[in-house]
Amino acid sequence: MTRTTNPRRNRRSAAVTLFATACLTITACSSTAAPNEETGTDGGTVAIGNTGPLSDLIDMSEVCGDEPVTVGLVDGFGTNSWSRILRAEIEDEAQKCPAIEGVEYAAGRGDLQATLSAITGMTAKGVDILLVVPSAGPGASHLPAIQAAHAAGVVVVPIAADPTGTPGTDYFDYVDWDTRHDGVLWAQWMVDQLGAEGGNVVLLGGPAGNAVSQQELEGINEVFATAPQINVLTPEPVTTNWDPAMTQQAMAGLLAKYPQIDGVISDYGTATMGAIRAFQSAGRPLVPIATTDDNELSCLFDDAKADNPDFELATVSARTWIGRVGLRKALAQINGLDNQEPSLIQLSLYEDSTGAADGAVTPADACQPALPPGASPSSQLSADDLAALFEG
C-alpha cells in the first residue's frame, strides 16, 4: 500500500486545544482534530503496510526536511536493556536531522493506564511525530489513545508491537520486524536441530497477552503443525515479563515439572540468560535455544558448548534499531518526501552456531567482549555509544 504524503503542516494549536479539552480521560475521548492548513511541498509517497528485507532501508538524509519537527516516544514497558537501547537509537537517528528539535520520552513501565496517559499527554503538547511501543498490555488496549492522537493530526507510528487497527486509518503506519516470520524462523531451526526424533519444546514469552509473543506463536505453530515429532509442552508462551529473574524462575518451574526438555524458544535474548541459569542450577544439560541476540549469550556460547554438546544457539536481531525506520517514515510523511522502506521487515537469522544459515554469524563473531551483558550486538549504535549507554 502506498500513501501520498501530506504537505508540511503548520503547528496544530487549534487541534491540540480541542484535543486537550475533549480528552479529559482516554475512554471519553472521541474528538476529531481541526483541519490543518497545508503549506510547503507536495508530491512524495510513503509506503505503508509493506514488507521487505533489511537491504531496503534508507538513510536519514533522504527524508530530513528544513522545517522544525518535535518527536515524542512512548514505550509501554521501558524498563529493560532493550528499551534503553531502543530509545538511544531513536535519539541517535534524530541527531542526524537538524530539523528535529528534540525527542521527548515517557515509559509506561508495564502500566497500561500510565502508557495511555503518556500518549494523551504527548498529543496535548503538540508533538509532530509520536512513536509508540504498545507493549503495556494487549495491542488493542492502546488503540483508543493512538486513534485520538492520529485524529488530532499527529503522525503516529506504533513500533515493535502490533496495536491492531489499520495503518492509514487508525494511525499513520505500524513499523516492526515481521513478527510471525520470526516465529517461523525459530521453529524451523528447532525442527532442524531436533531432527527426525524430535523432542519436547517450551516457549517463553513476555508479558501476558502481549502482541509480540502471540504473533510469534502463530509462526511457530505453522511450522510445528507439519512436524509431528515436535511436542510443545507450553501451548501458550510462558509469561516472563521479559525479565531475566522471572524467566529463571519460570524455567526452573518447567524443569521441575518436565523431566525431558529438548529445546527452548524464547523471544528476548537478555531474559533467555535466566533460562540458561535455571538449566545450570538444576544440573540439566543445555539444549538448542532460539531467541533474539544478546551480547552475554554470544560471549558465553563457546565455553558453554564445551560442557554441553547438544547446546546450539540461533538468534534474530533484537531490532533495537526499529525506531529509526519509524522515525524516517514519519519524517517523509511530514516533509512530502518519498520513502519506500518496508513497514514490516523480514529478518534472517543473525546468529547460527551450527553455521547452516546463509549470512548468519557465529556467536563468537557476534560477541563484543568490551560491551556489557544486555547489549545487542546487532544494534546500529557504535560500540562506544553502547558502552557509554550502559555505563550511565
Tab-separated table of N, CA, C and O in Angstrom, residues 19 26 29 31-32 119 140 142-154 156 164-166 169-171:
chain	number	residue	atom	x	y	z
A	19	PHE	N	-8.264	18.844	21.304
A	19	PHE	CA	-7.983	17.504	21.830
A	19	PHE	C	-7.844	17.531	23.341
A	19	PHE	O	-8.417	16.720	24.052
A	26	ILE	N	-9.152	9.026	28.591
A	26	ILE	CA	-8.993	8.416	27.277
A	26	ILE	C	-10.272	7.718	26.833
A	26	ILE	O	-10.612	7.697	25.655
A	29	CYS	N	-12.599	10.213	25.183
A	29	CYS	CA	-12.085	10.964	24.043
A	29	CYS	C	-12.671	10.452	22.735
A	29	CYS	O	-12.545	9.282	22.408
A	31	SER	N	-12.736	13.081	20.107
A	31	SER	CA	-12.610	14.310	19.340
A	31	SER	C	-11.931	14.067	18.000
A	31	SER	O	-11.167	13.128	17.827
A	32	THR	N	-12.224	14.937	17.044
A	32	THR	CA	-11.549	14.947	15.758
A	32	THR	C	-10.799	16.258	15.651
A	32	THR	O	-11.350	17.315	15.950
A	119	ILE	N	0.594	8.857	26.084
A	119	ILE	CA	0.211	9.124	24.694
A	119	ILE	C	-0.658	10.372	24.626
A	119	ILE	O	-0.446	11.266	23.793
A	140	ALA	N	-4.442	-4.017	21.257
A	140	ALA	CA	-5.708	-3.308	21.041
A	140	ALA	C	-6.058	-2.384	22.192
A	140	ALA	O	-6.796	-1.407	21.998
A	142	HIS	N	-4.253	-0.269	23.554
A	142	HIS	CA	-3.623	1.037	23.324
A	142	HIS	C	-4.306	1.829	22.214
A	142	HIS	O	-4.043	3.013	22.036
A	143	LEU	N	-5.151	1.153	21.450
A	143	LEU	CA	-5.643	1.739	20.202
A	143	LEU	C	-6.470	3.010	20.390
A	143	LEU	O	-6.304	3.958	19.606
A	144	PRO	N	-7.356	3.120	21.383
A	144	PRO	CA	-8.117	4.370	21.510
A	144	PRO	C	-7.229	5.607	21.657
A	144	PRO	O	-7.502	6.647	21.057
A	145	ALA	N	-6.181	5.513	22.455
A	145	ALA	CA	-5.268	6.651	22.626
A	145	ALA	C	-4.522	6.957	21.343
A	145	ALA	O	-4.314	8.121	20.981
A	146	ILE	N	-4.116	5.910	20.649
A	146	ILE	CA	-3.405	6.090	19.381
A	146	ILE	C	-4.311	6.721	18.338
A	146	ILE	O	-3.912	7.645	17.610
A	147	GLN	N	-5.556	6.241	18.266
A	147	GLN	CA	-6.514	6.810	17.318
A	147	GLN	C	-6.771	8.284	17.605
A	147	GLN	O	-6.883	9.107	16.692
A	148	ALA	N	-6.867	8.632	18.887
A	148	ALA	CA	-7.114	10.022	19.251
A	148	ALA	C	-5.952	10.917	18.841
A	148	ALA	O	-6.154	12.043	18.358
A	149	ALA	N	-4.733	10.432	19.027
A	149	ALA	CA	-3.566	11.207	18.603
A	149	ALA	C	-3.553	11.386	17.092
A	149	ALA	O	-3.262	12.468	16.571
A	150	HIS	N	-3.885	10.323	16.387
A	150	HIS	CA	-3.954	10.385	14.919
A	150	HIS	C	-5.012	11.395	14.473
A	150	HIS	O	-4.781	12.206	13.571
A	151	ALA	N	-6.158	11.373	15.132
A	151	ALA	CA	-7.237	12.297	14.788
A	151	ALA	C	-6.854	13.744	15.058
A	151	ALA	O	-7.357	14.663	14.406
A	152	ALA	N	-5.961	13.952	16.029
A	152	ALA	CA	-5.507	15.295	16.365
A	152	ALA	C	-4.445	15.809	15.406
A	152	ALA	O	-3.963	16.931	15.572
A	153	GLY	N	-4.065	15.021	14.427
A	153	GLY	CA	-3.111	15.466	13.427
A	153	GLY	C	-1.676	15.060	13.665
A	153	GLY	O	-0.772	15.461	12.917
A	154	VAL	N	-1.440	14.277	14.716
A	154	VAL	CA	-0.080	13.783	14.974
A	154	VAL	C	0.217	12.634	14.010
A	154	VAL	O	-0.656	11.817	13.721
A	156	VAL	N	1.403	9.391	13.884
A	156	VAL	CA	1.615	8.359	14.894
A	156	VAL	C	2.125	7.090	14.216
A	156	VAL	O	1.504	6.587	13.273
A	164	THR	N	-2.918	-3.463	16.633
A	164	THR	CA	-4.100	-3.822	15.849
A	164	THR	C	-4.551	-2.570	15.085
A	164	THR	O	-3.784	-1.646	14.896
A	165	GLY	N	-5.773	-2.511	14.655
A	165	GLY	CA	-6.201	-1.362	13.877
A	165	GLY	C	-5.663	-1.417	12.456
A	165	GLY	O	-5.070	-2.410	12.019
A	166	THR	N	-5.827	-0.301	11.721
A	166	THR	CA	-5.495	-0.246	10.310
A	166	THR	C	-4.542	0.904	10.017
A	166	THR	O	-4.874	2.063	10.287
A	169	THR	N	-5.492	4.580	8.674
A	169	THR	CA	-6.824	4.931	9.181
A	169	THR	C	-6.784	5.231	10.674
A	169	THR	O	-7.244	6.280	11.117
A	170	ASP	N	-6.198	4.318	11.447
A	170	ASP	CA	-6.130	4.492	12.899
A	170	ASP	C	-4.825	5.137	13.348
A	170	ASP	O	-4.731	5.619	14.483
A	171	TYR	N	-3.836	5.121	12.516
A	171	TYR	CA	-2.514	5.722	12.759
A	171	TYR	C	-1.832	5.769	11.407
A	171	TYR	O	-2.346	5.210	10.425
